[in-house]
PDB file of C-alpha atoms in Angstrom:
ATOM      1  CA  UNK A 154       0.000   0.000   0.000  1.00 86.00           C
ATOM      2  CA  UNK A 155       1.347   3.446  -0.903  1.00 91.00           C
ATOM      3  CA  UNK A 156       1.915   6.132   1.728  1.00 91.00           C
ATOM      4  CA  UNK A 157      -1.000   8.171   0.355  1.00 93.00           C
ATOM      5  CA  UNK A 158      -3.292   5.153   0.583  1.00 95.00           C
ATOM      6  CA  UNK A 159      -2.205   4.427   4.148  1.00 94.00           C
ATOM      7  CA  UNK A 160      -2.876   8.031   5.161  1.00 96.00           C
ATOM      8  CA  UNK A 161      -6.266   8.014   3.482  1.00 96.00           C
ATOM      9  CA  UNK A 162      -7.189   4.813   5.320  1.00 95.00           C
ATOM     10  CA  UNK A 163      -5.964   6.227   8.628  1.00 94.00           C
ATOM     11  CA  UNK A 164      -7.622   9.663   8.401  1.00 96.00           C
ATOM     12  CA  UNK A 165     -10.607   8.974   6.167  1.00 96.00           C
ATOM     13  CA  UNK A 166      -9.668  11.780   3.766  1.00 95.00           C
ATOM     14  CA  UNK A 167      -8.255  11.830   0.256  1.00 97.00           C
ATOM     15  CA  UNK A 168      -4.679  13.039  -0.167  1.00 97.00           C
ATOM     16  CA  UNK A 169      -4.504  15.851  -2.725  1.00 97.00           C
ATOM     17  CA  UNK A 170      -0.762  16.533  -2.552  1.00 95.00           C
ATOM     18  CA  UNK A 171       2.359  15.011  -1.003  1.00 94.00           C
ATOM     19  CA  UNK A 172       5.950  16.248  -0.932  1.00 92.00           C
ATOM     20  CA  UNK A 173       9.080  15.331   0.964  1.00 90.00           C
ATOM     21  CA  UNK A 174      10.147  17.832   3.602  1.00 86.00           C
ATOM     22  CA  UNK A 175      13.756  19.068   3.373  1.00 74.00           C
ATOM     23  CA  UNK A 176      16.448  18.233   5.918  1.00 61.00           C
ATOM     24  CA  UNK A 177      16.720  15.313   8.246  1.00 51.00           C
ATOM     25  CA  UNK A 178      19.950  13.357   7.945  1.00 50.00           C
ATOM     26  CA  UNK A 179      18.438  10.614  10.087  1.00 52.00           C
ATOM     27  CA  UNK A 180      15.133  10.184   8.295  1.00 55.00           C
ATOM     28  CA  UNK A 181      12.612  12.221   6.400  1.00 72.00           C
ATOM     29  CA  UNK A 182       9.006  13.257   6.651  1.00 90.00           C
ATOM     30  CA  UNK A 183       6.344  14.113   4.094  1.00 93.00           C
ATOM     31  CA  UNK A 184       4.069  17.129   4.076  1.00 96.00           C
ATOM     32  CA  UNK A 185       0.589  15.951   3.118  1.00 97.00           C
ATOM     33  CA  UNK A 186      -2.257  18.160   1.921  1.00 97.00           C
ATOM     34  CA  UNK A 187      -5.700  16.644   2.418  1.00 97.00           C
ATOM     35  CA  UNK A 188      -8.907  17.167   0.453  1.00 96.00           C
ATOM     36  CA  UNK A 189     -10.158  19.770   2.962  1.00 96.00           C
ATOM     37  CA  UNK A 190      -6.904  21.754   2.354  1.00 95.00           C
ATOM     38  CA  UNK A 191      -5.554  20.977   5.821  1.00 96.00           C
ATOM     39  CA  UNK A 192      -1.943  19.809   6.068  1.00 97.00           C
ATOM     40  CA  UNK A 193      -0.375  17.056   8.119  1.00 97.00           C
ATOM     41  CA  UNK A 194       3.086  15.553   8.454  1.00 97.00           C
ATOM     42  CA  UNK A 195       3.584  11.824   7.922  1.00 96.00           C
ATOM     43  CA  UNK A 196       6.580   9.736   8.956  1.00 94.00           C
ATOM     44  CA  UNK A 197       7.229   6.069   8.352  1.00 92.00           C
ATOM     45  CA  UNK A 198       9.709   3.651   9.878  1.00 91.00           C
ATOM     46  CA  UNK A 199      10.254   1.128  12.635  1.00 92.00           C
ATOM     47  CA  UNK A 200      10.488   3.708  15.448  1.00 94.00           C
ATOM     48  CA  UNK A 201       7.609   6.045  14.671  1.00 95.00           C
ATOM     49  CA  UNK A 202       5.349   4.505  17.322  1.00 95.00           C
ATOM     50  CA  UNK A 203       8.039   5.330  19.890  1.00 96.00           C
ATOM     51  CA  UNK A 204       8.215   8.883  18.566  1.00 96.00           C
ATOM     52  CA  UNK A 205       4.457   9.173  18.906  1.00 97.00           C
ATOM     53  CA  UNK A 206       4.663   8.079  22.543  1.00 97.00           C
ATOM     54  CA  UNK A 207       7.373  10.658  23.189  1.00 98.00           C
ATOM     55  CA  UNK A 208       5.324  13.437  21.588  1.00 98.00           C
ATOM     56  CA  UNK A 209       2.349  12.510  23.756  1.00 98.00           C
ATOM     57  CA  UNK A 210       4.531  12.505  26.887  1.00 97.00           C
ATOM     58  CA  UNK A 211       5.841  15.980  26.063  1.00 98.00           C
ATOM     59  CA  UNK A 212       2.309  17.217  25.324  1.00 98.00           C
ATOM     60  CA  UNK A 213       1.217  16.015  28.769  1.00 97.00           C
ATOM     61  CA  UNK A 214       3.659  18.539  30.308  1.00 97.00           C
ATOM     62  CA  UNK A 215       1.906  21.416  28.527  1.00 98.00           C
ATOM     63  CA  UNK A 216       4.775  22.019  26.108  1.00 98.00           C
ATOM     64  CA  UNK A 217       3.644  22.473  22.481  1.00 98.00           C
ATOM     65  CA  UNK A 218       4.289  19.616  20.066  1.00 98.00           C
ATOM     66  CA  UNK A 219       2.512  18.463  16.916  1.00 98.00           C
ATOM     67  CA  UNK A 220      -0.681  16.660  17.856  1.00 98.00           C
ATOM     68  CA  UNK A 221      -0.574  12.948  17.063  1.00 98.00           C
ATOM     69  CA  UNK A 222      -3.433  12.201  14.661  1.00 97.00           C
ATOM     70  CA  UNK A 223      -2.568   8.578  13.944  1.00 97.00           C
ATOM     71  CA  UNK A 224       0.156   6.311  15.234  1.00 96.00           C
ATOM     72  CA  UNK A 225       0.330   2.598  14.594  1.00 90.00           C
ATOM     73  CA  UNK A 226       3.044   0.187  13.523  1.00 85.00           C
ATOM     74  CA  UNK A 227       5.219   2.035  11.003  1.00 92.00           C
ATOM     75  CA  UNK A 228       3.089   5.137  10.314  1.00 95.00           C
ATOM     76  CA  UNK A 229       2.905   8.356  12.326  1.00 96.00           C
ATOM     77  CA  UNK A 230       0.658  11.223  11.205  1.00 97.00           C
ATOM     78  CA  UNK A 231       0.950  14.545  13.032  1.00 97.00           C
ATOM     79  CA  UNK A 232      -0.416  18.048  12.843  1.00 97.00           C
ATOM     80  CA  UNK A 233       1.552  20.459  10.688  1.00 97.00           C
ATOM     81  CA  UNK A 234       2.721  23.511  12.649  1.00 97.00           C
ATOM     82  CA  UNK A 235       3.320  26.797  10.847  1.00 95.00           C
ATOM     83  CA  UNK A 236       6.507  28.557  11.937  1.00 96.00           C
ATOM     84  CA  UNK A 237       8.387  31.681  10.906  1.00 95.00           C
ATOM     85  CA  UNK A 238      11.770  31.123  12.561  1.00 90.00           C
ATOM     86  CA  UNK A 239      11.403  34.143  14.854  1.00 94.00           C
ATOM     87  CA  UNK A 240      13.414  32.710  17.764  1.00 94.00           C
ATOM     88  CA  UNK A 241      12.123  33.352  21.276  1.00 97.00           C
ATOM     89  CA  UNK A 242      14.689  32.349  23.891  1.00 97.00           C
ATOM     90  CA  UNK A 243      12.588  33.371  26.883  1.00 98.00           C
ATOM     91  CA  UNK A 244       9.635  31.401  25.546  1.00 98.00           C
ATOM     92  CA  UNK A 245      11.919  28.384  25.171  1.00 98.00           C
ATOM     93  CA  UNK A 246      13.208  28.800  28.744  1.00 98.00           C
ATOM     94  CA  UNK A 247       9.656  28.887  30.122  1.00 98.00           C
ATOM     95  CA  UNK A 248       8.656  25.775  28.180  1.00 98.00           C
ATOM     96  CA  UNK A 249      11.773  23.871  29.232  1.00 98.00           C
ATOM     97  CA  UNK A 250      10.876  24.675  32.831  1.00 98.00           C
ATOM     98  CA  UNK A 251       7.555  22.879  32.261  1.00 98.00           C
ATOM     99  CA  UNK A 252       9.099  20.017  30.306  1.00 98.00           C
ATOM    100  CA  UNK A 253      11.782  19.396  32.925  1.00 98.00           C
ATOM    101  CA  UNK A 254       9.591  19.426  36.028  1.00 96.00           C
ATOM    102  CA  UNK A 255      10.693  16.393  38.102  1.00 91.00           C
ATOM    103  CA  UNK A 256       8.695  13.261  37.283  1.00 83.00           C
ATOM    104  CA  UNK A 257       9.747  11.051  40.190  1.00 82.00           C
ATOM    105  CA  UNK A 258      11.084   8.329  37.881  1.00 83.00           C
ATOM    106  CA  UNK A 259      14.296   6.407  37.443  1.00 93.00           C
ATOM    107  CA  UNK A 260      16.619   7.449  34.641  1.00 97.00           C
ATOM    108  CA  UNK A 261      15.835   6.039  31.206  1.00 97.00           C
ATOM    109  CA  UNK A 262      12.787   5.177  29.104  1.00 97.00           C
ATOM    110  CA  UNK A 263      10.598   2.152  28.573  1.00 95.00           C
ATOM    111  CA  UNK A 264      12.090   1.414  25.142  1.00 97.00           C
ATOM    112  CA  UNK A 265      15.390   1.827  23.354  1.00 98.00           C
ATOM    113  CA  UNK A 266      15.567   4.264  20.449  1.00 97.00           C
ATOM    114  CA  UNK A 267      18.062   5.166  17.718  1.00 96.00           C
ATOM    115  CA  UNK A 268      19.637   7.897  15.641  1.00 94.00           C
ATOM    116  CA  UNK A 269      19.933   6.124  12.316  1.00 92.00           C
ATOM    117  CA  UNK A 270      22.311   3.192  12.831  1.00 93.00           C
ATOM    118  CA  UNK A 271      23.305   4.388  16.317  1.00 97.00           C
ATOM    119  CA  UNK A 272      21.246   2.719  19.071  1.00 97.00           C
ATOM    120  CA  UNK A 273      20.125   4.729  22.072  1.00 98.00           C
ATOM    121  CA  UNK A 274      20.027   2.435  25.095  1.00 98.00           C
ATOM    122  CA  UNK A 275      17.389   3.452  27.620  1.00 98.00           C
ATOM    123  CA  UNK A 276      16.987   0.600  30.109  1.00 98.00           C
ATOM    124  CA  UNK A 277      16.406   2.273  33.476  1.00 97.00           C
ATOM    125  CA  UNK A 278      19.178   2.761  36.031  1.00 97.00           C
ATOM    126  CA  UNK A 279      18.652   4.546  39.356  1.00 96.00           C
ATOM    127  CA  UNK A 280      22.175   5.984  39.588  1.00 97.00           C
ATOM    128  CA  UNK A 281      22.647   8.839  37.112  1.00 98.00           C
ATOM    129  CA  UNK A 282      26.455   8.658  36.642  1.00 98.00           C
ATOM    130  CA  UNK A 283      26.072   4.916  36.047  1.00 98.00           C
ATOM    131  CA  UNK A 284      23.330   5.566  33.495  1.00 98.00           C
ATOM    132  CA  UNK A 285      25.434   8.128  31.626  1.00 98.00           C
ATOM    133  CA  UNK A 286      28.436   5.808  31.613  1.00 98.00           C
ATOM    134  CA  UNK A 287      26.708   2.558  30.644  1.00 98.00           C
ATOM    135  CA  UNK A 288      23.913   3.839  28.405  1.00 98.00           C
ATOM    136  CA  UNK A 289      25.536   6.839  26.726  1.00 98.00           C
ATOM    137  CA  UNK A 290      29.358   6.723  26.671  1.00 98.00           C
ATOM    138  CA  UNK A 291      30.689   3.168  26.989  1.00 98.00           C
ATOM    139  CA  UNK A 292      28.638   1.725  24.070  1.00 98.00           C
ATOM    140  CA  UNK A 293      30.840   3.759  21.717  1.00 98.00           C
ATOM    141  CA  UNK A 294      34.092   2.152  22.843  1.00 98.00           C
ATOM    142  CA  UNK A 295      33.728  -0.722  20.402  1.00 96.00           C
ATOM    143  CA  UNK A 296      33.291   1.729  17.506  1.00 96.00           C
ATOM    144  CA  UNK A 297      36.376   3.913  18.059  1.00 97.00           C
ATOM    145  CA  UNK A 298      40.117   3.198  18.142  1.00 96.00           C
ATOM    146  CA  UNK A 299      41.840   1.971  21.300  1.00 97.00           C
ATOM    147  CA  UNK A 300      43.276   5.355  22.317  1.00 96.00           C
ATOM    148  CA  UNK A 301      39.884   7.056  22.167  1.00 97.00           C
ATOM    149  CA  UNK A 302      38.143   4.117  23.849  1.00 98.00           C
ATOM    150  CA  UNK A 303      40.555   4.290  26.787  1.00 98.00           C
ATOM    151  CA  UNK A 304      39.852   7.983  27.275  1.00 98.00           C
ATOM    152  CA  UNK A 305      36.095   7.336  27.227  1.00 98.00           C
ATOM    153  CA  UNK A 306      36.538   4.517  29.750  1.00 98.00           C
ATOM    154  CA  UNK A 307      38.588   6.758  32.051  1.00 98.00           C
ATOM    155  CA  UNK A 308      35.905   9.429  31.950  1.00 98.00           C
ATOM    156  CA  UNK A 309      33.181   6.836  32.623  1.00 98.00           C
ATOM    157  CA  UNK A 310      35.093   5.721  35.712  1.00 98.00           C
ATOM    158  CA  UNK A 311      35.259   9.283  37.026  1.00 98.00           C
ATOM    159  CA  UNK A 312      31.592  10.167  36.514  1.00 98.00           C
ATOM    160  CA  UNK A 313      30.596   9.475  40.159  1.00 98.00           C
ATOM    161  CA  UNK A 314      32.933  12.368  41.075  1.00 97.00           C
ATOM    162  CA  UNK A 315      31.710  14.661  38.307  1.00 98.00           C
ATOM    163  CA  UNK A 316      27.928  14.187  38.062  1.00 98.00           C
ATOM    164  CA  UNK A 317      25.177  14.277  40.688  1.00 97.00           C
ATOM    165  CA  UNK A 318      24.097  10.806  41.781  1.00 97.00           C
ATOM    166  CA  UNK A 319      20.348  11.432  41.736  1.00 95.00           C
ATOM    167  CA  UNK A 320      19.420  14.719  40.060  1.00 96.00           C
ATOM    168  CA  UNK A 321      15.671  15.241  39.609  1.00 96.00           C
ATOM    169  CA  UNK A 322      14.541  12.961  36.775  1.00 97.00           C
ATOM    170  CA  UNK A 323      13.344  15.391  34.109  1.00 97.00           C
ATOM    171  CA  UNK A 324      11.581  14.464  30.901  1.00 98.00           C
ATOM    172  CA  UNK A 325      14.145  15.332  28.226  1.00 98.00           C
ATOM    173  CA  UNK A 326      13.534  16.175  24.609  1.00 98.00           C
ATOM    174  CA  UNK A 327      16.786  14.351  23.934  1.00 98.00           C
ATOM    175  CA  UNK A 328      17.761  16.006  20.624  1.00 97.00           C
ATOM    176  CA  UNK A 329      17.233  19.681  21.386  1.00 98.00           C
ATOM    177  CA  UNK A 330      18.836  21.704  18.615  1.00 95.00           C
ATOM    178  CA  UNK A 331      17.469  24.591  16.548  1.00 93.00           C
ATOM    179  CA  UNK A 332      16.172  22.353  13.756  1.00 92.00           C
ATOM    180  CA  UNK A 333      13.844  20.629  16.216  1.00 95.00           C
ATOM    181  CA  UNK A 334      12.279  23.800  17.616  1.00 97.00           C
ATOM    182  CA  UNK A 335       9.495  25.698  15.848  1.00 97.00           C
ATOM    183  CA  UNK A 336       8.822  29.358  16.634  1.00 98.00           C
ATOM    184  CA  UNK A 337       6.226  31.839  15.446  1.00 98.00           C
ATOM    185  CA  UNK A 338       6.211  35.466  16.482  1.00 97.00           C
ATOM    186  CA  UNK A 339       8.923  34.851  19.055  1.00 97.00           C
ATOM    187  CA  UNK A 340       6.967  32.105  20.824  1.00 98.00           C
ATOM    188  CA  UNK A 341       7.717  28.394  20.873  1.00 98.00           C
ATOM    189  CA  UNK A 342       4.931  26.657  18.952  1.00 98.00           C
ATOM    190  CA  UNK A 343       6.350  23.149  18.726  1.00 98.00           C
ATOM    191  CA  UNK A 344       9.139  20.763  19.615  1.00 98.00           C
ATOM    192  CA  UNK A 345       9.625  18.049  17.003  1.00 96.00           C
ATOM    193  CA  UNK A 346      11.720  14.889  16.463  1.00 95.00           C
ATOM    194  CA  UNK A 347      12.221  13.971  20.140  1.00 97.00           C
ATOM    195  CA  UNK A 348      14.513  11.243  21.443  1.00 97.00           C
ATOM    196  CA  UNK A 349      13.064  11.408  24.924  1.00 98.00           C
ATOM    197  CA  UNK A 350      14.008   9.733  28.185  1.00 98.00           C
ATOM    198  CA  UNK A 351      14.229  10.769  31.837  1.00 97.00           C
ATOM    199  CA  UNK A 352      17.501  12.268  33.018  1.00 98.00           C
ATOM    200  CA  UNK A 353      19.342  15.352  34.224  1.00 98.00           C
ATOM    201  CA  UNK A 354      17.775  18.449  32.659  1.00 98.00           C
ATOM    202  CA  UNK A 355      21.251  19.802  31.925  1.00 98.00           C
ATOM    203  CA  UNK A 356      21.482  17.275  29.069  1.00 98.00           C
ATOM    204  CA  UNK A 357      18.996  19.276  26.977  1.00 98.00           C
ATOM    205  CA  UNK A 358      20.832  22.512  27.736  1.00 98.00           C
ATOM    206  CA  UNK A 359      24.112  20.924  26.697  1.00 98.00           C
ATOM    207  CA  UNK A 360      22.664  19.633  23.434  1.00 98.00           C
ATOM    208  CA  UNK A 361      21.208  23.065  22.702  1.00 97.00           C
ATOM    209  CA  UNK A 362      24.688  24.589  22.895  1.00 97.00           C
ATOM    210  CA  UNK A 363      26.393  22.106  20.561  1.00 95.00           C
ATOM    211  CA  UNK A 364      25.461  24.220  17.526  1.00 92.00           C
ATOM    212  CA  UNK A 365      23.977  27.389  19.073  1.00 93.00           C
ATOM    213  CA  UNK A 366      24.945  30.175  21.463  1.00 95.00           C
ATOM    214  CA  UNK A 367      21.874  31.205  23.466  1.00 96.00           C
ATOM    215  CA  UNK A 368      21.947  34.680  25.036  1.00 97.00           C
ATOM    216  CA  UNK A 369      22.700  35.214  28.711  1.00 97.00           C
ATOM    217  CA  UNK A 370      19.039  36.110  29.304  1.00 97.00           C
ATOM    218  CA  UNK A 371      18.094  32.538  28.392  1.00 98.00           C
ATOM    219  CA  UNK A 372      20.390  31.073  31.046  1.00 97.00           C
ATOM    220  CA  UNK A 373      19.309  33.672  33.617  1.00 97.00           C
ATOM    221  CA  UNK A 374      15.709  32.559  33.096  1.00 98.00           C
ATOM    222  CA  UNK A 375      16.599  28.859  33.266  1.00 97.00           C
ATOM    223  CA  UNK A 376      17.804  28.660  36.897  1.00 96.00           C
ATOM    224  CA  UNK A 377      20.455  26.018  36.292  1.00 97.00           C
ATOM    225  CA  UNK A 378      22.291  24.450  39.219  1.00 96.00           C
ATOM    226  CA  UNK A 379      25.740  25.653  40.218  1.00 96.00           C
ATOM    227  CA  UNK A 380      28.495  23.921  38.281  1.00 96.00           C
ATOM    228  CA  UNK A 381      26.415  23.271  35.164  1.00 97.00           C
ATOM    229  CA  UNK A 382      29.086  24.770  32.911  1.00 97.00           C
ATOM    230  CA  UNK A 383      31.700  22.321  34.246  1.00 97.00           C
ATOM    231  CA  UNK A 384      29.367  19.413  33.409  1.00 98.00           C
ATOM    232  CA  UNK A 385      28.652  20.735  29.913  1.00 98.00           C
ATOM    233  CA  UNK A 386      31.462  18.868  28.078  1.00 98.00           C
ATOM    234  CA  UNK A 387      30.438  15.567  29.699  1.00 98.00           C
ATOM    235  CA  UNK A 388      26.935  15.916  28.325  1.00 98.00           C
ATOM    236  CA  UNK A 389      28.026  17.265  24.939  1.00 98.00           C
ATOM    237  CA  UNK A 390      30.347  14.315  24.432  1.00 98.00           C
ATOM    238  CA  UNK A 391      27.487  11.919  23.732  1.00 98.00           C
ATOM    239  CA  UNK A 392      25.973  13.799  20.752  1.00 98.00           C
ATOM    240  CA  UNK A 393      29.467  14.317  19.353  1.00 98.00           C
ATOM    241  CA  UNK A 394      30.156  10.581  19.611  1.00 98.00           C
ATOM    242  CA  UNK A 395      26.887  10.030  17.747  1.00 98.00           C
ATOM    243  CA  UNK A 396      28.038  12.451  15.049  1.00 97.00           C
ATOM    244  CA  UNK A 397      31.437  10.769  14.877  1.00 98.00           C
ATOM    245  CA  UNK A 398      29.852   7.393  14.239  1.00 97.00           C
ATOM    246  CA  UNK A 399      27.244   8.681  11.791  1.00 95.00           C
ATOM    247  CA  UNK A 400      29.243  11.215   9.821  1.00 95.00           C
ATOM    248  CA  UNK A 401      32.872  10.237  10.249  1.00 95.00           C
ATOM    249  CA  UNK A 402      36.241  11.620  11.234  1.00 95.00           C
ATOM    250  CA  UNK A 403      35.337  15.292  10.799  1.00 96.00           C
ATOM    251  CA  UNK A 404      33.931  15.109  14.335  1.00 97.00           C
ATOM    252  CA  UNK A 405      36.919  13.392  15.953  1.00 97.00           C
ATOM    253  CA  UNK A 406      38.668  16.626  16.933  1.00 97.00           C
ATOM    254  CA  UNK A 407      35.497  17.845  18.654  1.00 97.00           C
ATOM    255  CA  UNK A 408      35.275  14.570  20.590  1.00 98.00           C
ATOM    256  CA  UNK A 409      38.913  14.862  21.616  1.00 98.00           C
ATOM    257  CA  UNK A 410      38.464  18.483  22.687  1.00 98.00           C
ATOM    258  CA  UNK A 411      35.514  17.550  24.881  1.00 98.00           C
ATOM    259  CA  UNK A 412      37.469  14.710  26.487  1.00 98.00           C
ATOM    260  CA  UNK A 413      40.303  17.139  27.184  1.00 97.00           C
ATOM    261  CA  UNK A 414      37.821  19.568  28.743  1.00 97.00           C
ATOM    262  CA  UNK A 415      36.756  16.673  30.976  1.00 94.00           C
ATOM    263  CA  UNK A 416      40.462  16.278  31.912  1.00 88.00           C
ATOM    264  CA  UNK A 417      40.887  12.774  30.466  1.00 75.00           C
TER     265      UNK A 417
END
């Protein structure tokens, strides 16, 4: 069955137009126009049901995300959100405060996930440094050379000294960069493409700064714990290891710089 036919069966409307959305190194989405002229976004793949569950979890916090219209097996259909790119840092800070409110859970998620060929291991662990070591850093050791693997292992062994043992378990977006945030008129109108799990809220702030430089007003409104800047390279190391594995040696120097910043 074609994608259009699957959408028509799911929503009970005829598809009048379909086009691939630009971007997305890890998987694409299609913009679908229906017979009533409304537009939706459709994604297919083995993990879309997990993405739908993550979107619903974020929506339950009051943070805007595309509404899930249909989610079953390998098809996810969501609302299309209009955006104009007018960034609103204070609006983002307020929404992250809602997203990250402690949930009283252990660290992790009820299912593993992936960025392309890179698995994201989410089995719950109650000790946060242990979670970050075993679920985020150490899995990369078998995919890098011995010298880099040893540095990662040394950092993993030091994490109980460097990270809080039981920070409040926040619901994380998990892949919070500018391409996954939609703004209109300076207000956040949607977070998209989550890779959610429960963990230290500083992880989202670290990811945000991998490719962006938020203004000081954003951090002033975010009320981060003392020492967050010292923990930043530890949390940024994971997305850079993902990039190293997905996109190759161009990211090795960034990984090495982060390990040096962690003093390993």
